[in-house]
Amino acid sequence: MKKELQGPKVENVFIAVVQELGEDNVNVYDVYLLNESEDILEQILITSKGYTTSKDTGEKIETTTLRRKMSGLIPYSALKVEPIMEDVMALTNEYWVCFWIGNKMYDKKFIVKSDLLKEENFKFIPTLNSKAVLVD
């Protein structure tokens, strides 16, 4: 892509996946958008989808693309994007986040691969007051 067409680089904004124990002792995953910058993120748009290729048949498997609009996110805070069932975490999950800071639009694609969600990858995130996997 030509340099003049590329938008500004997204920094200090992350997707985080938190694992919690839900009803019936089943693992529940929640996805959050984290703003670890000093800027207010405005007019946030997020699309999410999951996909994989079957190892047995080679068939492509894809979830529906979900779209959501969120008003804003203050500095050093988090916003819950969606809960994800454990079976969907077996897919590669993609989050495309678009937002404004002042008069500039930023966007970034975050990829959450299924093998990323291992115990050793979960770290304490003060903004969430919980352990999570950060995706940047």
CSV table of C-alpha atoms in Angstrom, one decimal:
chain,number,residue,atom,x,y,z
A,1,MET,CA,0.0,0.0,0.0
A,2,LYS,CA,1.3,3.5,-0.8
A,3,LYS,CA,2.6,5.3,2.2
A,4,GLU,CA,0.3,8.3,1.8
A,5,LEU,CA,-2.7,6.0,1.9
A,6,GLN,CA,-1.8,4.3,5.2
A,7,GLY,CA,-3.5,5.8,8.3
A,8,PRO,CA,-1.7,6.7,11.5
A,9,LYS,CA,-0.2,3.8,13.5
A,10,VAL,CA,-2.4,2.5,16.4
A,11,GLU,CA,-0.4,2.5,19.6
A,12,ASN,CA,-1.4,1.5,23.2
A,13,VAL,CA,-4.8,0.1,22.1
A,14,PHE,CA,-5.3,-3.6,22.6
A,15,ILE,CA,-7.8,-6.4,22.5
A,16,ALA,CA,-7.7,-8.5,25.6
A,17,VAL,CA,-9.3,-11.9,26.3
A,18,VAL,CA,-10.2,-12.7,29.9
A,19,GLN,CA,-11.0,-16.2,31.0
A,20,GLU,CA,-13.5,-16.6,33.9
A,21,LEU,CA,-15.3,-19.6,35.4
A,22,GLY,CA,-19.0,-19.3,34.5
A,23,GLU,CA,-22.0,-21.3,35.4
A,24,ASP,CA,-21.6,-25.1,35.8
A,25,ASN,CA,-17.8,-24.6,36.1
A,26,VAL,CA,-17.5,-23.9,32.3
A,27,ASN,CA,-14.8,-21.6,31.1
A,28,VAL,CA,-16.2,-18.3,29.7
A,29,TYR,CA,-14.1,-15.9,27.6
A,30,ASP,CA,-14.8,-12.2,27.4
A,31,VAL,CA,-13.2,-9.9,24.9
A,32,TYR,CA,-12.3,-6.3,25.9
A,33,LEU,CA,-11.0,-3.3,24.1
A,34,LEU,CA,-8.3,-1.6,26.1
A,35,ASN,CA,-7.2,2.0,25.8
A,36,GLU,CA,-3.8,2.3,27.5
A,37,SER,CA,-3.1,5.7,25.9
A,38,GLU,CA,-3.7,9.2,27.1
A,39,ASP,CA,-6.2,9.9,24.3
A,40,ILE,CA,-10.0,9.5,24.3
A,41,LEU,CA,-11.1,7.0,21.6
A,42,GLU,CA,-14.3,8.2,19.9
A,43,GLN,CA,-16.9,6.8,17.5
A,44,ILE,CA,-15.5,3.2,17.9
A,45,LEU,CA,-16.6,0.6,15.3
A,46,ILE,CA,-15.7,-3.0,15.8
A,47,THR,CA,-16.3,-6.0,13.5
A,48,SER,CA,-15.6,-9.5,14.6
A,49,LYS,CA,-15.6,-12.9,13.0
A,50,GLY,CA,-14.1,-16.4,13.5
A,51,TYR,CA,-12.7,-18.7,10.9
A,52,THR,CA,-10.7,-21.9,10.4
A,53,THR,CA,-10.1,-24.6,7.8
A,54,SER,CA,-11.2,-28.2,8.6
A,55,LYS,CA,-8.2,-30.4,8.9
A,56,ASP,CA,-10.3,-33.4,7.7
A,57,THR,CA,-12.0,-31.9,4.7
A,58,GLY,CA,-10.2,-28.7,3.9
A,59,GLU,CA,-13.5,-26.9,4.1
A,60,LYS,CA,-13.5,-23.3,5.2
A,61,ILE,CA,-15.5,-22.6,8.3
A,62,GLU,CA,-16.5,-19.1,9.1
A,63,THR,CA,-18.9,-17.4,11.6
A,64,THR,CA,-21.1,-14.5,10.8
A,65,THR,CA,-19.4,-11.1,10.9
A,66,LEU,CA,-20.7,-9.1,13.8
A,67,ARG,CA,-20.6,-5.3,13.8
A,68,ARG,CA,-21.0,-3.0,16.8
A,69,LYS,CA,-20.7,0.7,17.4
A,70,MET,CA,-19.5,2.1,20.7
A,71,SER,CA,-19.5,5.8,21.7
A,72,GLY,CA,-16.1,6.2,23.3
A,73,LEU,CA,-13.4,5.0,25.6
A,74,ILE,CA,-11.6,7.2,28.1
A,75,PRO,CA,-7.8,6.8,28.7
A,76,TYR,CA,-6.6,3.8,30.7
A,77,SER,CA,-9.9,2.0,30.7
A,78,ALA,CA,-11.6,-1.0,29.1
A,79,LEU,CA,-14.8,-1.7,27.3
A,80,LYS,CA,-16.3,-5.2,27.1
A,81,VAL,CA,-16.8,-6.1,23.4
A,82,GLU,CA,-18.4,-9.5,23.6
A,83,PRO,CA,-18.5,-12.8,25.4
A,84,ILE,CA,-17.2,-15.8,23.4
A,85,MET,CA,-18.1,-19.4,24.0
A,86,GLU,CA,-15.2,-21.8,24.5
A,87,ASP,CA,-16.0,-23.7,21.3
A,88,VAL,CA,-15.6,-20.5,19.2
A,89,MET,CA,-12.2,-20.0,20.8
A,90,ALA,CA,-11.1,-23.0,18.8
A,91,LEU,CA,-11.3,-20.7,15.7
A,92,THR,CA,-9.1,-17.9,14.8
A,93,ASN,CA,-11.0,-14.8,15.8
A,94,GLU,CA,-10.5,-11.4,14.1
A,95,TYR,CA,-11.4,-8.0,15.5
A,96,TRP,CA,-11.2,-5.0,13.2
A,97,VAL,CA,-11.3,-1.8,15.3
A,98,CYS,CA,-11.8,1.7,13.9
A,99,PHE,CA,-11.9,4.8,16.0
A,100,TRP,CA,-11.2,8.6,16.0
A,101,ILE,CA,-8.8,10.6,18.1
A,102,GLY,CA,-9.5,14.2,17.4
A,103,ASN,CA,-9.8,14.6,13.7
A,104,LYS,CA,-7.8,11.5,12.7
A,105,MET,CA,-9.2,8.1,12.0
A,106,TYR,CA,-7.3,5.0,13.2
A,107,ASP,CA,-7.9,1.3,12.4
A,108,LYS,CA,-6.2,-1.9,13.2
A,109,LYS,CA,-6.9,-5.6,12.8
A,110,PHE,CA,-6.3,-7.8,15.9
A,111,ILE,CA,-6.0,-11.6,15.3
A,112,VAL,CA,-6.7,-13.9,18.3
A,113,LYS,CA,-5.3,-17.4,17.3
A,114,SER,CA,-6.8,-20.3,19.2
A,115,ASP,CA,-3.4,-21.5,20.4
A,116,LEU,CA,-2.8,-18.1,22.0
A,117,LEU,CA,-5.2,-18.9,24.9
A,118,LYS,CA,-2.8,-21.0,27.0
A,119,GLU,CA,-2.4,-20.5,30.7
A,120,GLU,CA,1.2,-19.3,30.3
A,121,ASN,CA,0.0,-16.4,28.1
A,122,PHE,CA,-2.4,-15.0,30.6
A,123,LYS,CA,-0.9,-12.1,32.6
A,124,PHE,CA,-2.3,-9.7,35.2
A,125,ILE,CA,-3.7,-6.5,33.5
A,126,PRO,CA,-4.2,-3.7,36.0
A,127,THR,CA,-6.8,-1.9,33.9
A,128,LEU,CA,-9.0,-5.1,33.9
A,129,ASN,CA,-8.0,-6.1,37.5
A,130,SER,CA,-7.8,-9.6,36.1
A,131,LYS,CA,-5.5,-12.0,34.1
A,132,ALA,CA,-5.9,-11.7,30.3
A,133,VAL,CA,-4.1,-12.4,27.1
A,134,LEU,CA,-3.2,-9.1,25.3
A,135,VAL,CA,-3.3,-9.0,21.5
A,136,ASP,CA,-1.6,-6.1,19.7
